Amino acid sequence: MEKIGCFGLTEPLVGSGAGGGLLTTAKREGNTWILNGQKRWIGNSPGATYRSSGARDVDDNQVKGFIVENKTTPGFSVEKIKNKIALRVVQNGVITLDNCRVPEENRLQGDLSFRDTARVLRLTRQYVAWESVGCSMGAYEHALSYAQTREQFGKPIASFQMIQDLLAKMLGNITASHAWS
């Protein structure tokens, strides 16, 4: 955990539907790429050591990946998104690339089109789904434990039919989520 990375693809105007309209651009000038655009909701970006950013090459119109190594790179800035409701443990940010210069050696050589980028997306979407199932399971376990220990009218509230119904619905939704994730 000495170095932390982030994957910057989602944009304010196109979300992560970047295959059909990534707005961040990359223009090659000799051994340097000039990146311009913005990324939003990028997990770990405020504190990351390395930031992978997707950009559309203006010459061949293909999405390519680039590594911006540190916060001091000219033309790079990141702003932490505050007051999030969910997953507050992950610090999300808005990355702005304004004539950000990245050397050719920091271009991800195997990332030549959106198809290559989509492979990463497929894996990350699975993790997001399982993360949600895990949070739901934790909420259920907490609710069940509370219902078994909280007493009303001299007995645990878990013994009341209405509470049992709510817990059963929670567990049913979690079970259904397992099938989809």
Tab-separated table of C-alpha atoms in Angstrom:
chain	number	residue	atom	x	y	z
A	1	MET	CA	0.000	0.000	0.000
A	2	GLU	CA	2.905	2.366	-0.601
A	3	LYS	CA	1.424	3.538	-3.882
A	4	ILE	CA	-2.254	3.971	-4.687
A	5	GLY	CA	-3.807	4.189	-8.130
A	6	CYS	CA	-7.099	5.199	-9.640
A	7	PHE	CA	-8.879	4.594	-12.930
A	8	GLY	CA	-10.280	7.781	-14.474
A	9	LEU	CA	-12.842	7.162	-17.186
A	10	THR	CA	-16.199	8.580	-16.020
A	11	GLU	CA	-16.879	12.099	-17.279
A	12	PRO	CA	-19.374	14.744	-16.106
A	13	LEU	CA	-21.336	14.841	-19.382
A	14	VAL	CA	-21.115	11.219	-20.621
A	15	GLY	CA	-20.728	9.145	-17.439
A	16	SER	CA	-18.875	5.897	-18.058
A	17	GLY	CA	-20.542	5.474	-21.458
A	18	ALA	CA	-17.250	6.624	-22.814
A	19	GLY	CA	-17.162	4.257	-25.785
A	20	GLY	CA	-19.781	6.339	-27.511
A	21	GLY	CA	-18.566	9.801	-26.685
A	22	LEU	CA	-15.488	10.288	-24.521
A	23	LEU	CA	-14.894	14.041	-24.409
A	24	THR	CA	-11.386	14.054	-22.910
A	25	THR	CA	-8.884	14.403	-25.743
A	26	ALA	CA	-5.254	13.476	-26.300
A	27	LYS	CA	-3.053	15.112	-28.935
A	28	ARG	CA	0.441	13.848	-29.585
A	29	GLU	CA	3.262	16.370	-29.933
A	30	GLY	CA	6.537	14.523	-30.450
A	31	ASN	CA	7.176	12.343	-27.388
A	32	THR	CA	4.492	14.092	-25.346
A	33	TRP	CA	0.709	13.827	-25.210
A	34	ILE	CA	-1.444	16.848	-24.384
A	35	LEU	CA	-4.562	15.831	-22.418
A	36	ASN	CA	-7.643	18.046	-22.055
A	37	GLY	CA	-10.890	17.172	-20.309
A	38	GLN	CA	-12.468	16.287	-17.016
A	39	LYS	CA	-13.203	13.092	-15.062
A	40	ARG	CA	-15.756	12.811	-12.268
A	41	TRP	CA	-16.499	10.352	-9.441
A	42	ILE	CA	-13.003	8.889	-9.682
A	43	GLY	CA	-12.395	6.696	-6.624
A	44	ASN	CA	-9.087	7.229	-4.788
A	45	SER	CA	-8.174	10.178	-7.035
A	46	PRO	CA	-7.555	12.766	-4.284
A	47	GLY	CA	-4.817	10.658	-2.692
A	48	ALA	CA	-3.602	8.490	-5.559
A	49	THR	CA	0.036	8.272	-6.550
A	50	TYR	CA	-0.771	7.148	-10.086
A	51	ARG	CA	-3.862	8.075	-12.088
A	52	SER	CA	-4.902	6.221	-15.204
A	53	SER	CA	-6.938	8.423	-17.496
A	54	GLY	CA	-8.737	7.520	-20.710
A	55	ALA	CA	-8.656	10.041	-23.547
A	56	ARG	CA	-9.718	10.021	-27.181
A	57	ASP	CA	-6.773	10.449	-29.567
A	58	VAL	CA	-7.774	13.334	-31.852
A	59	ASP	CA	-5.776	11.833	-34.738
A	60	ASP	CA	-7.239	8.309	-34.906
A	61	ASN	CA	-10.372	8.798	-32.723
A	62	GLN	CA	-9.420	5.797	-30.534
A	63	VAL	CA	-9.558	5.765	-26.734
A	64	LYS	CA	-6.109	5.389	-25.204
A	65	GLY	CA	-4.959	5.147	-21.592
A	66	PHE	CA	-2.419	7.414	-19.924
A	67	ILE	CA	-0.749	7.532	-16.524
A	68	VAL	CA	-0.492	10.896	-14.767
A	69	GLU	CA	2.128	10.248	-12.125
A	70	ASN	CA	1.612	12.903	-9.496
A	71	LYS	CA	-0.416	15.891	-8.389
A	72	THR	CA	2.308	18.325	-9.385
A	73	THR	CA	2.105	17.546	-13.114
A	74	PRO	CA	1.400	20.898	-14.817
A	75	GLY	CA	-2.174	21.081	-16.104
A	76	PHE	CA	-3.415	18.421	-13.677
A	77	SER	CA	-5.691	19.123	-10.729
A	78	VAL	CA	-7.988	17.049	-8.538
A	79	GLU	CA	-10.753	18.208	-6.230
A	80	LYS	CA	-12.223	15.916	-3.584
A	81	ILE	CA	-16.003	15.427	-3.817
A	82	LYS	CA	-17.469	16.287	-0.416
A	83	ASN	CA	-20.690	15.275	1.350
A	84	LYS	CA	-21.134	11.927	-0.390
A	85	ILE	CA	-23.972	9.750	0.831
A	86	ALA	CA	-22.700	6.264	-0.051
A	87	LEU	CA	-19.312	4.533	0.120
A	88	ARG	CA	-17.743	7.350	2.073
A	89	VAL	CA	-14.691	5.206	2.743
A	90	VAL	CA	-13.669	5.756	-0.900
A	91	GLN	CA	-12.557	9.314	-1.551
A	92	ASN	CA	-13.898	10.375	-4.948
A	93	GLY	CA	-12.718	13.352	-6.913
A	94	VAL	CA	-13.040	15.485	-10.002
A	95	ILE	CA	-9.920	15.399	-12.152
A	96	THR	CA	-9.264	18.285	-14.516
A	97	LEU	CA	-6.730	17.978	-17.323
A	98	ASP	CA	-5.895	21.362	-18.840
A	99	ASN	CA	-3.123	21.012	-21.420
A	100	CYS	CA	-1.690	18.328	-19.133
A	101	ARG	CA	1.537	17.024	-20.632
A	102	VAL	CA	2.164	13.283	-20.349
A	103	PRO	CA	5.253	11.594	-21.817
A	104	GLU	CA	4.789	8.842	-24.419
A	105	GLU	CA	6.325	6.372	-21.960
A	106	ASN	CA	3.274	6.973	-19.709
A	107	ARG	CA	0.828	5.935	-22.418
A	108	LEU	CA	-0.558	2.475	-21.658
A	109	GLN	CA	0.915	0.644	-24.630
A	110	GLY	CA	-1.672	-2.159	-24.656
A	111	ASP	CA	-4.634	0.217	-24.426
A	112	LEU	CA	-5.284	1.016	-28.071
A	113	SER	CA	-9.076	1.298	-28.246
A	114	PHE	CA	-12.197	1.439	-26.106
A	115	ARG	CA	-12.415	-2.347	-26.398
A	116	ASP	CA	-9.240	-2.603	-24.296
A	117	THR	CA	-10.654	-0.154	-21.760
A	118	ALA	CA	-13.955	-2.078	-21.632
A	119	ARG	CA	-12.113	-5.129	-20.282
A	120	VAL	CA	-11.221	-3.142	-17.174
A	121	LEU	CA	-14.810	-1.881	-16.882
A	122	ARG	CA	-16.217	-5.407	-16.921
A	123	LEU	CA	-14.093	-6.381	-13.939
A	124	THR	CA	-14.780	-3.208	-11.959
A	125	ARG	CA	-18.552	-3.493	-12.475
A	126	GLN	CA	-18.470	-6.963	-10.901
A	127	TYR	CA	-16.720	-5.548	-7.837
A	128	VAL	CA	-19.304	-2.774	-7.533
A	129	ALA	CA	-22.121	-5.329	-7.621
A	130	TRP	CA	-20.517	-7.496	-4.934
A	131	GLU	CA	-19.779	-4.430	-2.838
A	132	SER	CA	-23.497	-3.591	-2.825
A	133	VAL	CA	-24.437	-7.146	-1.887
A	134	GLY	CA	-21.904	-7.038	0.949
A	135	CYS	CA	-23.298	-3.744	2.271
A	136	SER	CA	-26.830	-5.158	2.101
A	137	MET	CA	-25.749	-8.299	3.953
A	138	GLY	CA	-24.079	-6.195	6.641
A	139	ALA	CA	-27.239	-4.108	7.079
A	140	TYR	CA	-29.342	-7.278	7.372
A	141	GLU	CA	-27.003	-8.837	9.947
A	142	HIS	CA	-27.039	-5.610	11.975
A	143	ALA	CA	-30.853	-5.383	11.809
A	144	LEU	CA	-31.219	-9.055	12.791
A	145	SER	CA	-28.853	-8.685	15.734
A	146	TYR	CA	-30.670	-5.575	16.909
A	147	ALA	CA	-34.077	-7.251	16.563
A	148	GLN	CA	-32.857	-10.238	18.598
A	149	THR	CA	-31.521	-8.079	21.446
A	150	ARG	CA	-33.953	-5.132	21.553
A	151	GLU	CA	-36.849	-5.943	23.838
A	152	GLN	CA	-40.363	-4.569	23.831
A	153	PHE	CA	-43.199	-5.821	26.057
A	154	GLY	CA	-40.777	-8.205	27.748
A	155	LYS	CA	-39.551	-10.061	24.627
A	156	PRO	CA	-37.180	-9.476	21.688
A	157	ILE	CA	-38.780	-7.518	18.841
A	158	ALA	CA	-37.614	-10.317	16.502
A	159	SER	CA	-40.475	-12.370	17.903
A	160	PHE	CA	-43.062	-10.002	16.392
A	161	GLN	CA	-44.506	-10.987	13.025
A	162	MET	CA	-44.131	-7.533	11.475
A	163	ILE	CA	-40.382	-7.442	12.265
A	164	GLN	CA	-40.001	-11.016	10.969
A	165	ASP	CA	-41.721	-9.949	7.733
A	166	LEU	CA	-39.339	-7.002	7.291
A	167	LEU	CA	-36.292	-9.181	7.971
A	168	ALA	CA	-37.569	-11.837	5.551
A	169	LYS	CA	-38.027	-9.208	2.826
A	170	MET	CA	-34.493	-7.924	3.436
A	171	LEU	CA	-33.061	-11.424	3.185
A	172	GLY	CA	-35.140	-12.154	0.075
A	173	ASN	CA	-33.787	-9.048	-1.644
A	174	ILE	CA	-30.227	-9.991	-0.713
A	175	THR	CA	-30.741	-13.530	-2.015
A	176	ALA	CA	-32.095	-12.132	-5.291
A	177	SER	CA	-29.075	-9.791	-5.514
A	178	HIS	CA	-26.734	-12.769	-5.210
A	179	ALA	CA	-28.286	-14.245	-8.360
A	180	TRP	CA	-27.640	-11.038	-10.366
A	181	SER	CA	-24.158	-10.139	-9.155
